[in-house]
Amino acid sequence: MKRFALPAILLVGVTVTNAQEKKEQPKAPVAEIRQAAVGFLEGLSPELRKQASFTLDDQERRAWSNLPATSFKREGVSFKEMSPEQRSLAHRLLQSTLSSQGYLKTTGIMHLDEILKSLAEKRRPTNTPMFGHDLYWIGIFGDPAKDSSWGWQLDGHHLALNITVIGDEVSVRPTFMGSDPARLPEGTYSGWKVQSAEDEKGKQLFASLNEKQRAKAIIGNVAPRDVITGPTRGDQLKTPTGLPASDLNAAQRRLLMSLINEYVHNFEHNIAHIQMDRILAAGLEKIHFAWAGTEEGKPYYYRIHGPTVIIEFDNHFPPGRNSGAVNHIHTVFREPGNDYGEDLLRKHLLESPHHQVEK
């Protein structure tokens, strides 16, 4: 059989291109996010635009919760107040920053709340609903059309996205995602699990540990009632505990990386890779995996904690119960020292000429 050789010039071209690709660093889609935020604000009425707008340092930026609307008052513009066209612009804002995976989880949590609303209304009809797709609020912090530093937030039951744009960088933490029920037990959507991967990958990693590794990883036989670094509690964990990644074998490190990626890749492709670069730059060996809850059929919890990452997962009994099915998930994804882009903002203020004060 006659063989054909590629021209040398093409081979050289491929080599150069690959070298260039290796050197090229991912860039966050700042322009796209900015355009989506500006479009959302411009699509609102003057009254709603004022309602949706806050300064970057407004206390509302850190005032988010996983509680239902009847237990925690939100500010901004709710989906209930938006027209269909305005809701489309809101979804465009979500899509500008989230990956397809993250967008489906986000909207899945919102849809799950609609199912909770239907179940609650069957049990006890009320004029003040606790749940529902309408009860999620969007706020814009700063002016995306003019400011180099600004942000946006989506806040509602079991869902809080906190996005900060600083120059050409994007901070996406803290993020809270939860689901109740974690697995729908009946009805049209029976078997549906919005956060199945976070659950199953965590259990898979724990199951892979040998007896010696488990002795280090287990921090309690009983799981905590909730994630520790939830709303207003971002600084509760100082020192990583549990099993260091340096004690994992190659296959277990792959499981750990897959679990971390499940949270990181809820965001747009380049944002996700930048996030993972920040996590790995601090040293994979410095990341610890911890587990609590060792009794079969009882609540369980895991934590991933390193210099630039805190991930918590908790699967517990339904609210207000101490028995029954373990079917209520809370997760949080944080960055110590850089939640809300704090570290990036400090660097930006020091390095940007227009922020410098003449002496």
C-alpha positions in Angstrom: 0.0 0.0 0.0 1.4 3.4 -0.9 1.9 5.8 2.0 1.5 9.5 1.8 3.7 11.8 3.8 2.4 15.2 5.0 4.4 18.2 3.7 7.0 19.3 6.2 5.6 22.8 6.3 2.3 21.5 7.6 4.0 19.5 10.4 5.9 22.6 11.4 2.8 24.6 11.5 1.1 22.1 13.8 4.0 22.1 16.1 4.0 25.9 16.4 0.3 26.0 16.8 0.4 23.5 19.7 3.2 25.4 21.3 1.2 28.6 21.1 -1.9 26.8 22.6 0.1 25.6 25.5 1.3 29.1 26.4 -2.1 30.7 26.0 -3.9 31.3 29.3 -7.7 31.1 29.4 -9.5 34.4 29.6 -12.8 34.9 31.4 -15.7 36.1 29.1 -15.9 39.5 30.8 -17.3 41.3 27.7 -20.1 38.7 27.3 -21.1 38.9 31.0 -21.0 42.7 30.9 -23.1 42.8 27.8 -25.7 40.4 29.4 -25.9 42.5 32.6 -26.3 45.7 30.7 -29.0 44.1 28.5 -30.8 42.9 31.6 -30.8 46.4 33.2 -31.8 48.1 30.0 -34.7 45.7 29.6 -36.2 46.7 33.0 -38.5 49.6 33.6 -37.0 52.6 35.3 -38.6 51.5 38.6 -37.3 47.9 38.4 -33.9 49.1 37.2 -33.6 51.2 40.3 -34.8 48.3 42.4 -32.2 46.0 40.9 -29.2 48.4 41.2 -26.9 48.6 44.2 -23.4 50.0 44.8 -20.6 47.4 44.8 -20.1 47.8 48.6 -23.8 47.6 49.4 -24.5 45.2 52.3 -27.0 43.4 50.2 -24.1 41.9 48.2 -23.3 39.6 51.2 -26.9 39.3 52.4 -28.0 36.0 50.8 -29.6 32.9 52.3 -30.6 29.3 51.5 -33.9 29.9 53.5 -37.3 30.3 51.8 -38.6 33.8 51.0 -40.9 33.8 54.0 -37.9 33.3 56.3 -35.4 35.7 54.7 -36.2 39.0 52.9 -34.4 39.5 49.6 -33.7 42.7 47.7 -33.4 43.2 43.9 -35.9 42.2 41.2 -37.7 38.9 41.6 -38.7 36.7 38.6 -42.3 37.3 39.7 -41.9 41.0 38.8 -40.4 40.3 35.4 -42.2 40.1 32.1 -41.4 37.1 29.9 -39.0 39.3 27.9 -37.2 40.4 31.1 -37.0 36.8 32.3 -35.3 35.9 29.0 -32.7 38.6 29.6 -32.2 37.3 33.2 -31.6 33.8 31.8 -29.1 35.2 29.3 -27.2 36.7 32.3 -27.1 33.2 33.9 -26.0 31.6 30.7 -23.2 34.1 30.3 -21.4 33.0 33.4 -22.6 29.4 33.9 -21.7 26.3 31.9 -24.5 24.2 30.5 -24.1 21.9 33.5 -24.3 24.8 36.0 -27.2 26.4 34.1 -29.2 23.2 34.2 -28.5 22.7 37.9 -29.4 26.3 38.7 -32.7 26.2 36.7 -33.3 22.6 38.1 -33.1 24.0 41.6 -35.6 26.7 40.7 -37.9 24.2 39.0 -37.6 21.9 42.1 -38.8 24.8 44.2 -41.9 25.0 41.9 -42.6 21.4 42.8 -42.2 22.2 46.5 -44.7 25.0 46.0 -47.2 22.6 44.5 -46.7 20.1 47.3 -47.0 22.8 50.0 -50.2 24.1 48.5 -51.8 20.7 48.6 -51.0 20.4 52.3 -51.8 23.9 53.3 -53.2 26.5 50.8 -51.8 30.0 51.5 -51.7 33.4 50.0 -48.1 33.8 50.9 -46.1 31.0 49.2 -42.8 29.9 50.6 -41.5 28.4 47.4 -41.6 28.7 43.7 -39.7 29.8 40.6 -41.0 33.4 41.0 -39.2 33.7 44.4 -35.6 34.2 43.1 -34.1 37.7 43.0 -31.4 39.3 40.8 -29.3 42.3 41.9 -26.6 44.2 40.0 -23.8 45.7 42.1 -22.0 48.6 40.5 -22.5 49.8 36.9 -21.6 47.1 34.4 -21.7 49.7 31.6 -19.0 51.9 33.2 -17.3 50.3 36.2 -14.2 48.1 35.9 -15.4 46.3 39.1 -19.0 45.2 39.5 -21.0 42.1 40.1 -24.4 40.4 40.0 -26.2 38.0 42.3 -29.0 35.5 42.1 -30.5 34.7 45.5 -33.4 32.4 46.5 -34.3 29.2 48.3 -31.4 26.7 48.1 -29.6 28.9 45.6 -27.1 31.8 45.8 -24.8 32.8 43.0 -22.3 35.7 43.7 -20.4 36.9 40.7 -17.8 39.7 40.8 -16.0 41.1 37.7 -12.7 42.8 38.5 -11.0 44.2 35.3 -10.6 41.1 33.1 -11.1 38.6 35.9 -14.2 37.0 37.4 -14.8 35.7 40.9 -17.7 33.2 41.2 -17.6 32.4 44.9 -19.3 31.9 47.3 -21.9 29.7 45.7 -24.6 27.8 47.5 -26.7 25.1 45.8 -29.1 22.8 47.5 -32.0 20.5 46.7 -35.0 19.3 48.7 -35.9 16.6 48.0 -32.5 15.6 46.8 -34.2 12.7 45.0 -37.9 13.0 44.0 -39.6 9.9 45.4 -42.8 10.0 43.3 -44.8 11.7 40.6 -44.0 12.8 37.1 -40.3 13.5 37.9 -39.8 10.4 40.2 -36.1 9.6 40.5 -34.9 13.1 39.5 -31.8 14.2 41.3 -30.5 17.7 40.5 -27.2 17.2 42.5 -26.7 13.5 41.8 -23.0 13.9 40.7 -21.9 15.8 43.9 -23.6 13.1 46.0 -22.3 10.0 44.1 -18.8 11.2 43.4 -18.3 12.1 47.1 -19.5 8.7 48.2 -17.3 7.0 45.6 -14.2 8.8 46.9 -15.0 7.8 50.5 -15.7 4.2 49.5 -12.3 4.0 47.8 -10.4 4.7 51.1 -8.7 1.9 53.0 -9.0 1.6 56.8 -5.9 3.7 57.5 -7.1 6.5 55.2 -10.6 6.4 56.7 -9.1 6.8 60.2 -7.7 10.2 59.0 -10.6 11.2 56.8 -13.4 10.7 59.3 -13.9 13.8 61.5 -17.1 12.6 63.2 -19.5 9.6 63.3 -22.4 12.0 63.2 -22.8 14.5 60.3 -23.3 18.2 61.2 -26.8 19.4 60.7 -25.7 21.8 58.0 -22.7 23.0 56.0 -20.4 25.0 58.3 -19.5 27.9 56.0 -23.1 28.7 55.0 -24.6 32.2 54.8 -22.7 34.8 57.1 -20.3 32.0 58.2 -17.7 32.1 55.5 -14.8 32.4 57.9 -15.8 29.5 60.2 -13.1 27.0 58.9 -9.5 28.1 59.3 -7.4 24.9 59.2 -7.9 22.0 56.8 -8.6 18.7 58.6 -9.1 15.1 57.5 -7.1 13.1 54.9 -4.4 15.1 52.9 -4.4 14.5 49.2 -0.8 13.4 49.5 -2.0 10.2 51.2 -4.2 9.3 48.2 -3.1 6.9 45.5 -3.2 7.9 41.8 -6.7 6.5 41.3 -8.0 8.2 44.4 -6.5 11.5 43.3 -8.4 11.2 40.1 -11.6 10.7 42.0 -10.8 13.8 44.1 -10.1 15.9 41.0 -13.3 14.7 39.4 -15.2 15.7 42.5 -13.6 19.2 42.7 -14.3 19.6 38.9 -18.0 18.9 39.5 -18.2 22.2 41.4 -15.7 24.2 39.4 -17.3 23.3 36.1 -20.7 24.7 37.0 -19.2 27.8 35.5 -18.3 28.9 32.0 -15.4 26.9 30.5 -12.6 29.4 30.8 -13.8 30.6 34.2 -13.7 27.0 35.4 -10.2 26.4 34.2 -9.0 29.6 35.8 -10.7 28.5 39.1 -9.0 25.1 38.9 -5.6 26.7 38.1 -6.0 28.8 41.3 -6.8 25.7 43.3 -3.9 23.6 42.0 -1.4 26.4 42.1 -1.7 26.4 45.9 -0.7 22.7 45.9 -2.9 19.6 45.5 -1.1 18.0 48.4 -2.4 20.7 50.7 -6.0 19.8 50.0 -7.7 17.7 52.6 -10.8 15.4 52.3 -12.9 15.0 55.4 -16.0 12.9 56.0 -18.7 12.7 58.8 -21.6 10.4 59.3 -20.7 6.7 59.3 -23.9 4.9 60.2 -25.8 3.4 57.2 -29.0 5.3 56.4 -28.1 8.3 58.5 -27.0 11.8 57.3 -23.5 12.2 55.9 -21.2 15.1 55.1 -17.9 15.7 53.3 -15.5 18.6 53.0 -12.7 19.5 50.6 -10.5 22.1 52.1 -7.3 23.7 50.8 -5.6 27.1 50.7 -7.8 28.3 47.9 -10.9 26.1 48.1 -13.6 25.1 50.5 -16.3 22.7 49.3 -18.9 21.3 51.7 -21.7 18.8 51.0 -24.4 17.7 53.5 -27.2 15.3 52.9 -29.6 15.3 55.9 -33.1 14.6 57.0 -35.9 16.8 55.7 -36.3 20.2 57.5 -37.5 19.8 61.1 -37.1 16.0 61.2 -34.6 13.7 62.9 -35.6 10.6 61.1 -36.8 9.2 57.8 -35.1 9.4 54.4 -31.8 11.2 54.1 -32.9 13.4 51.2 -32.0 17.1 51.7 -28.7 18.3 50.1 -26.8 21.6 50.9 -23.5 22.5 49.2 -21.2 25.4 49.4 -18.2 26.4 47.2 -15.9 29.1 48.6 -12.5 30.6 48.2 -10.7 31.5 51.4 -9.5 35.1 51.2 -11.1 35.7 47.8 -14.9 35.3 48.4 -16.7 38.1 46.5 -13.4 38.7 44.7 -11.9 40.4 47.8 -8.2 39.5 46.9 -8.7 40.4 43.3 -10.3 43.7 44.3 -7.3 44.6 46.5 -4.9 43.8 43.8 -6.9 45.8 41.3 -7.0 48.9 43.5 -3.3 48.7 44.0 -2.3 48.1 40.4 -4.9 50.2 38.4 -3.6 53.7 37.6 -7.0 55.3 37.8 -7.2 54.1 41.4 -3.9 55.6 42.4 -3.8 58.8 44.6 -1.3 61.4 43.6 1.2 62.2 46.3 
